[in-house]
Coordinates of C-alpha atoms in Angstrom, one line a residue:
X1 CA 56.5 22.9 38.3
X2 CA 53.6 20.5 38.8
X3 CA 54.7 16.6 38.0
X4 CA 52.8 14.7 35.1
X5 CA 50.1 12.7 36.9
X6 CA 49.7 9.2 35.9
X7 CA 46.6 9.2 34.7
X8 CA 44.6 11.9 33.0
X9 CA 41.3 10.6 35.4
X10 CA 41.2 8.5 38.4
X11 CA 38.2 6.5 39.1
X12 CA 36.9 3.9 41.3
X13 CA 35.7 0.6 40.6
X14 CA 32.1 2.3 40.5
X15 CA 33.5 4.7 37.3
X16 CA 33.1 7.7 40.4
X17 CA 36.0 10.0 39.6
X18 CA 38.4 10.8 42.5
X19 CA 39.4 14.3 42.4
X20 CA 43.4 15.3 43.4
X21 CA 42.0 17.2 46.6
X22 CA 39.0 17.1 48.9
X23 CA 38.2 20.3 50.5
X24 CA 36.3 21.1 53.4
X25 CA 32.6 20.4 53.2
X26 CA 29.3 20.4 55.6
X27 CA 29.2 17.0 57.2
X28 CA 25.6 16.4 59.2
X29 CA 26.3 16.4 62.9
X30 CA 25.4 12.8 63.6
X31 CA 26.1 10.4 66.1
X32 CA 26.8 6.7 66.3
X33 CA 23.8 4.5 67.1
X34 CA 21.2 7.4 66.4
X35 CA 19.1 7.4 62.7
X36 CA 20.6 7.2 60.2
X37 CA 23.2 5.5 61.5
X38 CA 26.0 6.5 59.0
X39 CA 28.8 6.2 61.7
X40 CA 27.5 2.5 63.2
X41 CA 24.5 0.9 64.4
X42 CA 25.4 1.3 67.9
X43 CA 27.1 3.8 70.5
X44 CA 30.3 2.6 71.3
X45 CA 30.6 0.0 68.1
X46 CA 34.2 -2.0 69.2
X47 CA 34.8 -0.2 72.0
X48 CA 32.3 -2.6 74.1
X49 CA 32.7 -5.7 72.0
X50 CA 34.4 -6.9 68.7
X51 CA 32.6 -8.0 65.4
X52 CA 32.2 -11.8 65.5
X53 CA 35.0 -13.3 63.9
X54 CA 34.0 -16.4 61.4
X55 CA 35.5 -18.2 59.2
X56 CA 33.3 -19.7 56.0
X57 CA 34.0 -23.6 56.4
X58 CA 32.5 -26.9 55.2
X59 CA 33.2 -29.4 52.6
X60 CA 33.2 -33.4 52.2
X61 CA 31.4 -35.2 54.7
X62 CA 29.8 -33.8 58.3
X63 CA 32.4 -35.6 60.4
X64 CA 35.5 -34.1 58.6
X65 CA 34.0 -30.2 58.4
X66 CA 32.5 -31.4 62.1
X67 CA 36.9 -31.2 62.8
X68 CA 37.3 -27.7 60.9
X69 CA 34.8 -26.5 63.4
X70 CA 36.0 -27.5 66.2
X71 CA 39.5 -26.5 65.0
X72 CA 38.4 -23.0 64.1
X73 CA 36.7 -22.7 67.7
X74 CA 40.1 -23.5 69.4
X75 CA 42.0 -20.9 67.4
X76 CA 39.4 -18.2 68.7
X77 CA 36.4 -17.7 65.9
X78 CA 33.3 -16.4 67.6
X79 CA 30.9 -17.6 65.4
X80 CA 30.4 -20.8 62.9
X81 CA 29.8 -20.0 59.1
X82 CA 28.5 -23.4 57.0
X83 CA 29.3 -23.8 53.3
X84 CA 26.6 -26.6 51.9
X85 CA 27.4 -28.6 48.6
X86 CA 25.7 -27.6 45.6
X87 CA 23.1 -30.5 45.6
X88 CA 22.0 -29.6 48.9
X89 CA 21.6 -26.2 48.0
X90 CA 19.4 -27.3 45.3
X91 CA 17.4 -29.5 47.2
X92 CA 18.8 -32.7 46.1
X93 CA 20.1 -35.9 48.0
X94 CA 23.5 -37.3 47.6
X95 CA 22.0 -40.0 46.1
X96 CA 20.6 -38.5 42.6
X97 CA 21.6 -38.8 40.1
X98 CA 22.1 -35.1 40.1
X99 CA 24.4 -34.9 42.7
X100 CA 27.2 -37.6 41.2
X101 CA 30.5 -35.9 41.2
X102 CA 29.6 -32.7 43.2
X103 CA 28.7 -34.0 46.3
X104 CA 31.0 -31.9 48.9
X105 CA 32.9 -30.0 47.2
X106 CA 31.8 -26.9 47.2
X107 CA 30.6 -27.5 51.1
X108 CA 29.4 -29.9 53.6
X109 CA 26.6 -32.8 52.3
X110 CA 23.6 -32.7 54.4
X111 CA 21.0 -34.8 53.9
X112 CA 19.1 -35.4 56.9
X113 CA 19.0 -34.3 60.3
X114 CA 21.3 -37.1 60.7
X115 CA 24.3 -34.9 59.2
X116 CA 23.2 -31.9 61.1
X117 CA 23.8 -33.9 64.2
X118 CA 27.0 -35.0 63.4
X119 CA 27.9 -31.4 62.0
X120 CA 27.3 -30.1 65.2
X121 CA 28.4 -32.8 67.5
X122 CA 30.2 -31.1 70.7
X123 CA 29.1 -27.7 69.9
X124 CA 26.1 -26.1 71.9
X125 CA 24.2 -24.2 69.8
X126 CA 23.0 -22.3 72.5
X127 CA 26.5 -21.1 73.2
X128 CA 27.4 -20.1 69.4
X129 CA 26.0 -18.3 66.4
X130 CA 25.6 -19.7 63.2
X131 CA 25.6 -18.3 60.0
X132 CA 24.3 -20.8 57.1
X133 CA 24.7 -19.6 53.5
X134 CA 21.8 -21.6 52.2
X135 CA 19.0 -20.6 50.2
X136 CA 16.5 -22.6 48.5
X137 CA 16.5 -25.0 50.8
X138 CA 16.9 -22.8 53.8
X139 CA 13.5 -23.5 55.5
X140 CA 14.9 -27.4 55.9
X141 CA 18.1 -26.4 56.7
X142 CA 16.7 -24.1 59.4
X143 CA 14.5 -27.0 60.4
X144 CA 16.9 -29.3 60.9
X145 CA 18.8 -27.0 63.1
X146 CA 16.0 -26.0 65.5
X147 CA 15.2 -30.1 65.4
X148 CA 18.9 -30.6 66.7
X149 CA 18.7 -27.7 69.3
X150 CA 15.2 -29.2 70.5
X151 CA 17.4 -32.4 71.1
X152 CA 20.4 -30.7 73.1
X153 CA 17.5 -29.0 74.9
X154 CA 18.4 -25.8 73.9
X155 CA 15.7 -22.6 74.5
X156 CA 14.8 -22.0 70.9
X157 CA 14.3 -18.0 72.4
X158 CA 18.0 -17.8 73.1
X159 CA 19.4 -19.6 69.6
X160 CA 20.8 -17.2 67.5
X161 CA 22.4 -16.8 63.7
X162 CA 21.7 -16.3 60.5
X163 CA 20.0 -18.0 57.2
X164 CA 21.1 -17.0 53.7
X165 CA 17.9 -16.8 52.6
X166 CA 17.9 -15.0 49.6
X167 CA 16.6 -16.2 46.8
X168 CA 16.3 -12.5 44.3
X169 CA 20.0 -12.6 44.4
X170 CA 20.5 -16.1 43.3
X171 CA 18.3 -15.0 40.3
X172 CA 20.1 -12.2 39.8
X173 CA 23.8 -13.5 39.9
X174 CA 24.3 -17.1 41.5
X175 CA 22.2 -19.5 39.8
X176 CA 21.1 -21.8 42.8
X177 CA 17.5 -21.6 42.7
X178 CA 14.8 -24.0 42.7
X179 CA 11.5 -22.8 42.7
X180 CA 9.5 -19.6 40.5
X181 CA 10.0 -16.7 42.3
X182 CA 6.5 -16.3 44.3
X183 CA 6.7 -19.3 46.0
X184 CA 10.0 -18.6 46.9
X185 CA 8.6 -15.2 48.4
X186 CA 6.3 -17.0 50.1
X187 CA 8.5 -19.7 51.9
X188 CA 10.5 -16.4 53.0
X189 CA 8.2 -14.9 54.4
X190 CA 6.8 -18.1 56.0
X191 CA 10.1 -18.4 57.9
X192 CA 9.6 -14.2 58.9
X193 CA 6.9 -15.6 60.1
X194 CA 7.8 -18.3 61.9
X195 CA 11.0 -16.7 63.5
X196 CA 9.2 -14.3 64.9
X197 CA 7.4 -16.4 67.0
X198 CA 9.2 -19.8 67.9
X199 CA 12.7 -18.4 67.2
X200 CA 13.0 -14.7 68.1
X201 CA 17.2 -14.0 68.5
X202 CA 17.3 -15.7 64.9
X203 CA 18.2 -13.4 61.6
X204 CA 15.5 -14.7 58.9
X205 CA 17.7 -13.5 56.2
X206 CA 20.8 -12.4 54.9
X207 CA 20.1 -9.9 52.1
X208 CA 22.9 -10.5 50.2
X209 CA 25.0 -8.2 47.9
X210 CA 28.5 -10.6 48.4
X211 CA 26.9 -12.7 45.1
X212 CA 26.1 -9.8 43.3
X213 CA 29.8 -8.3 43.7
X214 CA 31.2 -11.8 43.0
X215 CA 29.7 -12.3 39.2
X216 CA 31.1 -8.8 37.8
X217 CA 29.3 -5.6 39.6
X218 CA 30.6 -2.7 40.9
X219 CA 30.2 -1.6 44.7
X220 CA 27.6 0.7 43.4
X221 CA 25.9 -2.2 41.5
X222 CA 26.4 -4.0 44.9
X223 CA 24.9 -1.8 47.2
X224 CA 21.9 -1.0 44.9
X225 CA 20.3 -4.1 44.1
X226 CA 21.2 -5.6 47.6
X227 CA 19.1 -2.7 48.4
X228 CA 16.5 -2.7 46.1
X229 CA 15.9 -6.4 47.0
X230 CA 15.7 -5.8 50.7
X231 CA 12.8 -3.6 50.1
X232 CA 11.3 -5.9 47.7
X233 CA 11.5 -8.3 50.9
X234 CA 9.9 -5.6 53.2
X235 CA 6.8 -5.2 50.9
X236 CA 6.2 -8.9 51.0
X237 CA 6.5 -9.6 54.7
X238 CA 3.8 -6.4 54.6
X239 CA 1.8 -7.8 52.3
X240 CA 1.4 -10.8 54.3
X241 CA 0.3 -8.8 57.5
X242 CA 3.5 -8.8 59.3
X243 CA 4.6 -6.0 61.5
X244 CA 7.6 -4.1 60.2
X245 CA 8.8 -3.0 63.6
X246 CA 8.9 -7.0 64.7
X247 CA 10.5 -8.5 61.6
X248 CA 12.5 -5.8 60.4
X249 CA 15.0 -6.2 63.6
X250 CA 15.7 -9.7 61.7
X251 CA 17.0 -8.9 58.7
X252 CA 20.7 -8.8 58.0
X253 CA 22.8 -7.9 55.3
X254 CA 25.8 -9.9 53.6
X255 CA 28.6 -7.8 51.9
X256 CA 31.2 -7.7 49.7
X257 CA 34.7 -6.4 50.6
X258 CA 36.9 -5.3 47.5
X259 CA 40.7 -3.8 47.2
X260 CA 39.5 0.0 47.2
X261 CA 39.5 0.4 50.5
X262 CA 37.7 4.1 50.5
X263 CA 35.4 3.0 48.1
X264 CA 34.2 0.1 50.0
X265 CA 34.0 2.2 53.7
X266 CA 31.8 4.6 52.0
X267 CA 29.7 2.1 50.5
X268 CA 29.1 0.2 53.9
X269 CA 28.7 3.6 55.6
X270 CA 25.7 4.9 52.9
X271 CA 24.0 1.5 53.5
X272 CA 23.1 1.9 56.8
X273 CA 22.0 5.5 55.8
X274 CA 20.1 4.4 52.8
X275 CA 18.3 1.7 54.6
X276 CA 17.5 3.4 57.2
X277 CA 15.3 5.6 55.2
X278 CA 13.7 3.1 52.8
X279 CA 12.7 1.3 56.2
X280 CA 11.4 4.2 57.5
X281 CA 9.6 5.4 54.4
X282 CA 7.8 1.8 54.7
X283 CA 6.5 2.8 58.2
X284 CA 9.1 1.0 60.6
X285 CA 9.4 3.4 63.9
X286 CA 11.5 1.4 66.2
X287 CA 15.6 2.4 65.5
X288 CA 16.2 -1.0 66.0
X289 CA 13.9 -2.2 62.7
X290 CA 15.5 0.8 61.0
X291 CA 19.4 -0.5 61.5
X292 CA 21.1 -2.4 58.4
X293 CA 23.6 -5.2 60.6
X294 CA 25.9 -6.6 57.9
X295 CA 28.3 -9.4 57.6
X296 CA 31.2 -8.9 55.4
X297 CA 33.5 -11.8 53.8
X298 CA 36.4 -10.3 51.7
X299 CA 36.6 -10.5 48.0
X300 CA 36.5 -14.4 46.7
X301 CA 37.0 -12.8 42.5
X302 CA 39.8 -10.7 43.7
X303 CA 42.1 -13.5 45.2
X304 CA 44.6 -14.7 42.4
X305 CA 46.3 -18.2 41.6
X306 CA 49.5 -17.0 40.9
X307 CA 51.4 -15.9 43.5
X308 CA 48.6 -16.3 46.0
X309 CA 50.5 -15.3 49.5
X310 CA 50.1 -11.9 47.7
X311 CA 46.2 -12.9 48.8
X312 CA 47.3 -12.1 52.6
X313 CA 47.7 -8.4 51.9
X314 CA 44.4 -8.1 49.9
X315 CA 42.8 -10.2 52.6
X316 CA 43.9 -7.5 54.9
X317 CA 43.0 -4.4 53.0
X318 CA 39.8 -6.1 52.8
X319 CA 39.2 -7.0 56.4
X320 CA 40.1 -3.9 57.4
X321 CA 37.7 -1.9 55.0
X322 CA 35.0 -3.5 56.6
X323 CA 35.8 -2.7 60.1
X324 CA 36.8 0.6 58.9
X325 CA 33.1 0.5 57.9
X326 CA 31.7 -0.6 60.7
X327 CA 31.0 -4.3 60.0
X328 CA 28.7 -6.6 62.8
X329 CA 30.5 -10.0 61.8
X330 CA 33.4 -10.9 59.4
X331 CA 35.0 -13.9 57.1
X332 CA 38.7 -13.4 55.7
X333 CA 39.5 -15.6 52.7
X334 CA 42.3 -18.1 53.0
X335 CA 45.2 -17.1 50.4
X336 CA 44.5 -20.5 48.7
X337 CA 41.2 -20.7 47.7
X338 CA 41.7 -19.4 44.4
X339 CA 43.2 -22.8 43.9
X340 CA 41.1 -25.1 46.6
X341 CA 39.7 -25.3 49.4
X342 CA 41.6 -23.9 52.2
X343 CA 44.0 -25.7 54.1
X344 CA 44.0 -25.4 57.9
X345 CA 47.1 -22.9 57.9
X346 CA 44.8 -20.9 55.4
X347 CA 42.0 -20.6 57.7
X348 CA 44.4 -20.3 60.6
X349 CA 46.2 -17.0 59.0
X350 CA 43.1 -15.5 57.3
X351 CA 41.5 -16.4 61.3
X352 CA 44.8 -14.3 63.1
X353 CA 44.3 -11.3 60.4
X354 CA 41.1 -10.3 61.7
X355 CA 42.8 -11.1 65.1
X356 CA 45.7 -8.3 64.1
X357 CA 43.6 -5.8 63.1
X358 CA 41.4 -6.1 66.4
X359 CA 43.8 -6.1 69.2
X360 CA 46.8 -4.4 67.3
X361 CA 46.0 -2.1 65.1
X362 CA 44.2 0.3 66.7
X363 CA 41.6 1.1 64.8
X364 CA 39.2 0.0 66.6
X365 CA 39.7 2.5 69.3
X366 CA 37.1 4.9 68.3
X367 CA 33.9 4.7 66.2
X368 CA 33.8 5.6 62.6
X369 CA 37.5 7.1 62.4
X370 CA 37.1 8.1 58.9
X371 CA 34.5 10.6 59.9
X372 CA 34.9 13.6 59.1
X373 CA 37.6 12.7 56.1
X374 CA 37.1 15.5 53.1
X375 CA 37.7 12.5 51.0
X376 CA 35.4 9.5 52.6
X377 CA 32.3 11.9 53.1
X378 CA 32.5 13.1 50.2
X379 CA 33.0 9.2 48.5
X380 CA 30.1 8.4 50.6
X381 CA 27.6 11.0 49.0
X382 CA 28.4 9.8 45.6
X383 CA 28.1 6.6 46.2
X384 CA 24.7 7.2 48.1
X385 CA 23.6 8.9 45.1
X386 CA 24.5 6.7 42.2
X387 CA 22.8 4.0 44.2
X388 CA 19.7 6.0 44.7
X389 CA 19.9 6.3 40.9
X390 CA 19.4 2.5 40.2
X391 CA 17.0 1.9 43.0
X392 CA 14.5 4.6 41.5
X393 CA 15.2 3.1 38.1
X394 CA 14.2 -0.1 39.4
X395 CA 11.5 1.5 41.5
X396 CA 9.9 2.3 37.6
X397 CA 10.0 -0.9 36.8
X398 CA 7.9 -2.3 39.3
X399 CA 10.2 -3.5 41.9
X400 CA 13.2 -5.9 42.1
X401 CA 11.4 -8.6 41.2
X402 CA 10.1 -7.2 37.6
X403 CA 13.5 -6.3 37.1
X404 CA 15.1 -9.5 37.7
X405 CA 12.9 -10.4 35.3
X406 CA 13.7 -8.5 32.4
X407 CA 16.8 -8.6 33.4
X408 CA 18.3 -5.6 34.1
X409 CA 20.2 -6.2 37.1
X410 CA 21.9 -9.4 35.2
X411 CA 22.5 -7.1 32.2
X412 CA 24.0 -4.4 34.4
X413 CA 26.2 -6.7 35.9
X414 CA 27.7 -8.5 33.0
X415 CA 28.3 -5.3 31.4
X416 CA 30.4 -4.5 34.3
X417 CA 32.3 -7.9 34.6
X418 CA 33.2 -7.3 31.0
X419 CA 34.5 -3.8 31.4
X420 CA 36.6 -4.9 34.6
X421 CA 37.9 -8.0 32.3
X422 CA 38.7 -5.6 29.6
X423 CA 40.2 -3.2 31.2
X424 CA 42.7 -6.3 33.0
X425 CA 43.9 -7.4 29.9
X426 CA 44.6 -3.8 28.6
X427 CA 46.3 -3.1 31.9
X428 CA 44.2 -0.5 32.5
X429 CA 43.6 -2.0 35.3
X430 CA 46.7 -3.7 37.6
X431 CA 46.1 -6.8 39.1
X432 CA 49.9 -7.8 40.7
X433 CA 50.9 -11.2 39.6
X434 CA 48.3 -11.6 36.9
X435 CA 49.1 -8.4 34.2
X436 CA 52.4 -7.2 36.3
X437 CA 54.8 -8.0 38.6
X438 CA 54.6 -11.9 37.0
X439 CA 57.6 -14.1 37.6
X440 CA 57.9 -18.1 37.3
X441 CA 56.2 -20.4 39.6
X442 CA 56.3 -24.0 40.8
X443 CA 53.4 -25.6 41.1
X444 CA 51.5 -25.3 44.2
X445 CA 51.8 -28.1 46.6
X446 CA 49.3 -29.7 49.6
X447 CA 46.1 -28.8 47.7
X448 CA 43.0 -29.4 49.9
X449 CA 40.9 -31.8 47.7
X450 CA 37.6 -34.1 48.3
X451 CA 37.6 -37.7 47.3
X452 CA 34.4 -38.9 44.9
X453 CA 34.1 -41.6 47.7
X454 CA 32.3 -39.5 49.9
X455 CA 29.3 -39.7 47.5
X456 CA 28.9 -43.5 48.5
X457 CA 29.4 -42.9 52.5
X458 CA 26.2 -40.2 52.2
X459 CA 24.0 -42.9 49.8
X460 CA 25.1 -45.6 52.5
X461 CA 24.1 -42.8 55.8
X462 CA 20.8 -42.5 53.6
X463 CA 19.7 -46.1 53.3
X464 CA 20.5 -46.7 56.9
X465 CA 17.9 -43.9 57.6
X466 CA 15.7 -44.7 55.4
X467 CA 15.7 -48.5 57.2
X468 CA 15.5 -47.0 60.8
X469 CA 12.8 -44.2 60.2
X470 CA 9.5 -44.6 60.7
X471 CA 7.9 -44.7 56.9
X472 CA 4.4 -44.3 57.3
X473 CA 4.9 -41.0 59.0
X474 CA 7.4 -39.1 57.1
X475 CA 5.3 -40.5 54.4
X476 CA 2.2 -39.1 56.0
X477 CA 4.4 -35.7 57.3
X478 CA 5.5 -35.5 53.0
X479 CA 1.7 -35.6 52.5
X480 CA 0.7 -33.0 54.6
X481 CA 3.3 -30.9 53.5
X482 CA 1.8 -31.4 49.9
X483 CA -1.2 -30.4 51.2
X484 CA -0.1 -27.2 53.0
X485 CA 1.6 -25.6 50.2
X486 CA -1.1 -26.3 47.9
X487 CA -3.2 -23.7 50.6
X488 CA -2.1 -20.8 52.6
X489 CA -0.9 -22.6 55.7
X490 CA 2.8 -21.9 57.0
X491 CA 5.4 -24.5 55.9
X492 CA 7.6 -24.3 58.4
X493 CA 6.0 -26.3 61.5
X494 CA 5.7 -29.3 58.8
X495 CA 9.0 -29.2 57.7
X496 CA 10.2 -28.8 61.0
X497 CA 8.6 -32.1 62.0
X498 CA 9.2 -34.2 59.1
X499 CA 12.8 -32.8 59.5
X500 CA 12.5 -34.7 63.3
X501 CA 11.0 -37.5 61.8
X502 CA 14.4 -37.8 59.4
X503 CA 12.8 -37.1 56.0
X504 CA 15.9 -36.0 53.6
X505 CA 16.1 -33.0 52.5
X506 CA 15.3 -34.3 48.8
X507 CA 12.5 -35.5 49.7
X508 CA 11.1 -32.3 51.7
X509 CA 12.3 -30.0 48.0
X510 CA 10.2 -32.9 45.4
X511 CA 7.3 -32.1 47.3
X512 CA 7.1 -28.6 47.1
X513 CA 9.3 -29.2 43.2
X514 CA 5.7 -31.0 42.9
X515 CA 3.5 -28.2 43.7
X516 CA 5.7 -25.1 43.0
X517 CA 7.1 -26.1 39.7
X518 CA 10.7 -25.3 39.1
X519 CA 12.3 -21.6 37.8
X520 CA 13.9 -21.9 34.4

């Protein structure tokens, strides 16, 4: 006699049904490293080298997350990851009004070059990667970083990391915009541009589906407008005359890791397949312009404030997901930062879980050892499929941007962020500690907070600056800028030097705030 099942259907996040049994089905013979690179971007995956292990750190001023970094690097992270406040993400000093009471806590404050050398004071950046999640501002921010490796003496042909960089997303789900969208485009694609010439080992951008999967959407959601906006990114760099085969090889992608652990393999696994086509169906021939490389940080909306040790496990499911599916570079949550930002024994634990699962657990052994599973190849077709379903959709409407716009993608994903609510407080859904499994806690103890002071250290850093600097020339520098947006001239090798010349960052956004207007 067969037992009562649980439910009477079992479905993923997505709303893709999972059936009791997979069965044996025709799996395409491919290979690791060949088109279309379902089973990894390259041959031998972990087997020659790990992913690069980060850890997503910056807050108050640039001395004290100038510590974090150096603490992280002594605990064994690969690779730096910079959190910015929200005024500098929206292109505004410490000293506006604007910025009173926000100035960093949500990351570091940088407002000139000054910070970025004191950021990065005992690092080489020659001899580390850099990931910056920074977006409307990211040209300066990029600036300010070549200016300090130009000062270490650093070959700008060797520097490597990563910009954010992407602004459709931030229209879409994250809110930290500045500018209309085509000007944006075009300061993207001025930075393509640029990279590909003075800074070649440097990813322009870092599509980014983590934001998207943050404000409500499924994995499907997720992996189709991350999509759909890295072709709209294609198109424009082609527009613009650049070669496909040359930039292409600089785009990244940034993704989500979630608690359905088959779900989210198959999902990274029919990215690299889908994008492989869309950048081949846009003319790129080289293998290397046709591979999606993808960071993955694990699931910020999942964490929970009660009982939030729990947060350790589903940090780990998480983490290994994406290694599971193949991830270039990864960032584990601390269990607290559903509460604050993490402490250092956070960072250090969420650090040693991507340690575990590299040198301990095995699975990185062999590439792609869910190949071949009934279950995951059969997850990974659907996925794929429902995907391609919103990408044509959006295809009719003109392109991402269009539907960004009317707002479809926003619409989609707030419809889904309301199911998932819904079904929480229903208990449909289970989240331990929250709807189940609750018991009575004391409150939490050693918060990680940032003092309001700060905000009066950076407005003290500027006016010193601003008193040593030589005024005529940013001011002249500022003017030139002005007068290169207003034309078709690349920005970057102005903001680049008014960067060196130690213009804020404020000042460098009014300008183009002047000329470009702002998005409301």
């Amino acid at each position: 006699m067969q037992e009562q099942e649980r439910k009477s259907r079992f479905l993923t996040d997505s709303n893709i049904e999972i059936k009791r049994v997979y069965s044996k089905l025709n799996v395409p013979d491919e290979q690791p490293g060949e088109y279309p690179f379902t089973r990894g971007v390259q041959p031998t995956m972990y087997r020659s080298k790990f992913w690069t292990m980060r850890q997503y750190a910056g807050f108050s001023t640039a001395e004290e997350s100038n510590k974090r970094y150096h603490y992280l690097l002594n605990q064994g992270t690969t690779g730096l990851s910079v959190a910015f406040d929200l005024p500098t993400q929206i292109g505004y000093d410490s000293s506006h009004d604007f910025a009173d009471g926000e100035v960093g806590k949500a990351g570091v404050a940088i407002d000139s070059l000054r910070d970025i050398e004191i950021l990065f004071d005992g690092i080489k950046l020659e001899n580390i990667t850099t990931s910056m999640t920074i977006n409307s501002t990211a040209s300066t921010l990029l600036a300010m970083y070549v200016a300090l490796a130009k000062k270490q003496g650093a070959d700008l042909k060797k520097i490597s990391g990563t910009i954010q960089n992407d602004i459709l997303k931030e229209y879409a789900a994250r809110g930290t915009y500045i500018y209309p969208p085509k000007p944006s485009m075009r300061i993207i694609t001025d930075i393509f541009e640029y990279c590909s010439n003075e800074v070649p080992k440097w990813n322009t951008i870092s599509i980014s589906g983590y934001h998207i999967r943050e404000a409500g959407s499924t994995a499907v959601q997720e992996l189709a407008f991350t999509l759909a906006n890295g072709k709209a990114y294609l198109k424009a760099a082609i527009d613009k005359g650049l070669d496909i085969n040359v930039f292409a090889k600089r785009l990244s992608f940034f993704f989500n890791a979630h608690n359905n652990m088959f779900e989210e393999v198959a999902k990274f696994r029919a990215a690299r397949r889908m994008w492989a086509k869309i950048t081949k169906d846009l003319g790129a021939t080289d293998p290397r312009a046709q591979m999606l490389r993808f960071h993955t940080q694990t699931g910020g909306s999942t964490l929970t404030a009660q009982q939030p040790q729990n947060n350790i496990t589903r940090v780990t499911i998480q983490a290994m997901s994406a290694v599971l599916g193949g991830t270039q570079s990864l960032h584990t949550n601390g269990f607290d930062e559903a509460i604050a930002l993490p402490t250092e024994e956070a960072a250090r634990i969420a650090l040693r879980t991507q340690q575990i699962i590299a040198f301990e657990s095995g699975i990185t052994d062999t590439v792609d050892p869910l190949a071949g599973s009934y279950y995951v190849e059969s997850l990974t077709n659907e996925v794929e499929a429902a995907a391609w379903d919103y990408i044509n959709q959006i295809d009719l409407m003109g392109g991402a941007i269009e539907a960004i716009e009317q707002g479809f993608m926003q619409n989609e994903i707030a419809a889904s962020a309301y199911k998932y609510q819904s079904d929480i407080q229903t208990s449909e859904k289970i989240i331990v500690s929250v709807n189940k499994f609750m018991v009575e806690e004391k409150p939490i103890e050693n918060i990680f907070t940032v003092d309001d002071s700060i905000r009066q250290l950076q407005i003290n850093k500027i006016n010193q600056i601003k008193a040593e600097r030589d005024n005529e020339k940013v001011s002249a520098l500022l003017k030139i800028l002005d007068s290169n947006a207003r034309a078709n001239i690349n920005l970057m090798p102005t903001i680049l030097e008014a960067a060196e010349s130690y213009a804020t960052l404020g000042e460098i956004a009014d300008v183009m705030r002047n000329v470009f207007g702002e998005f409301k």
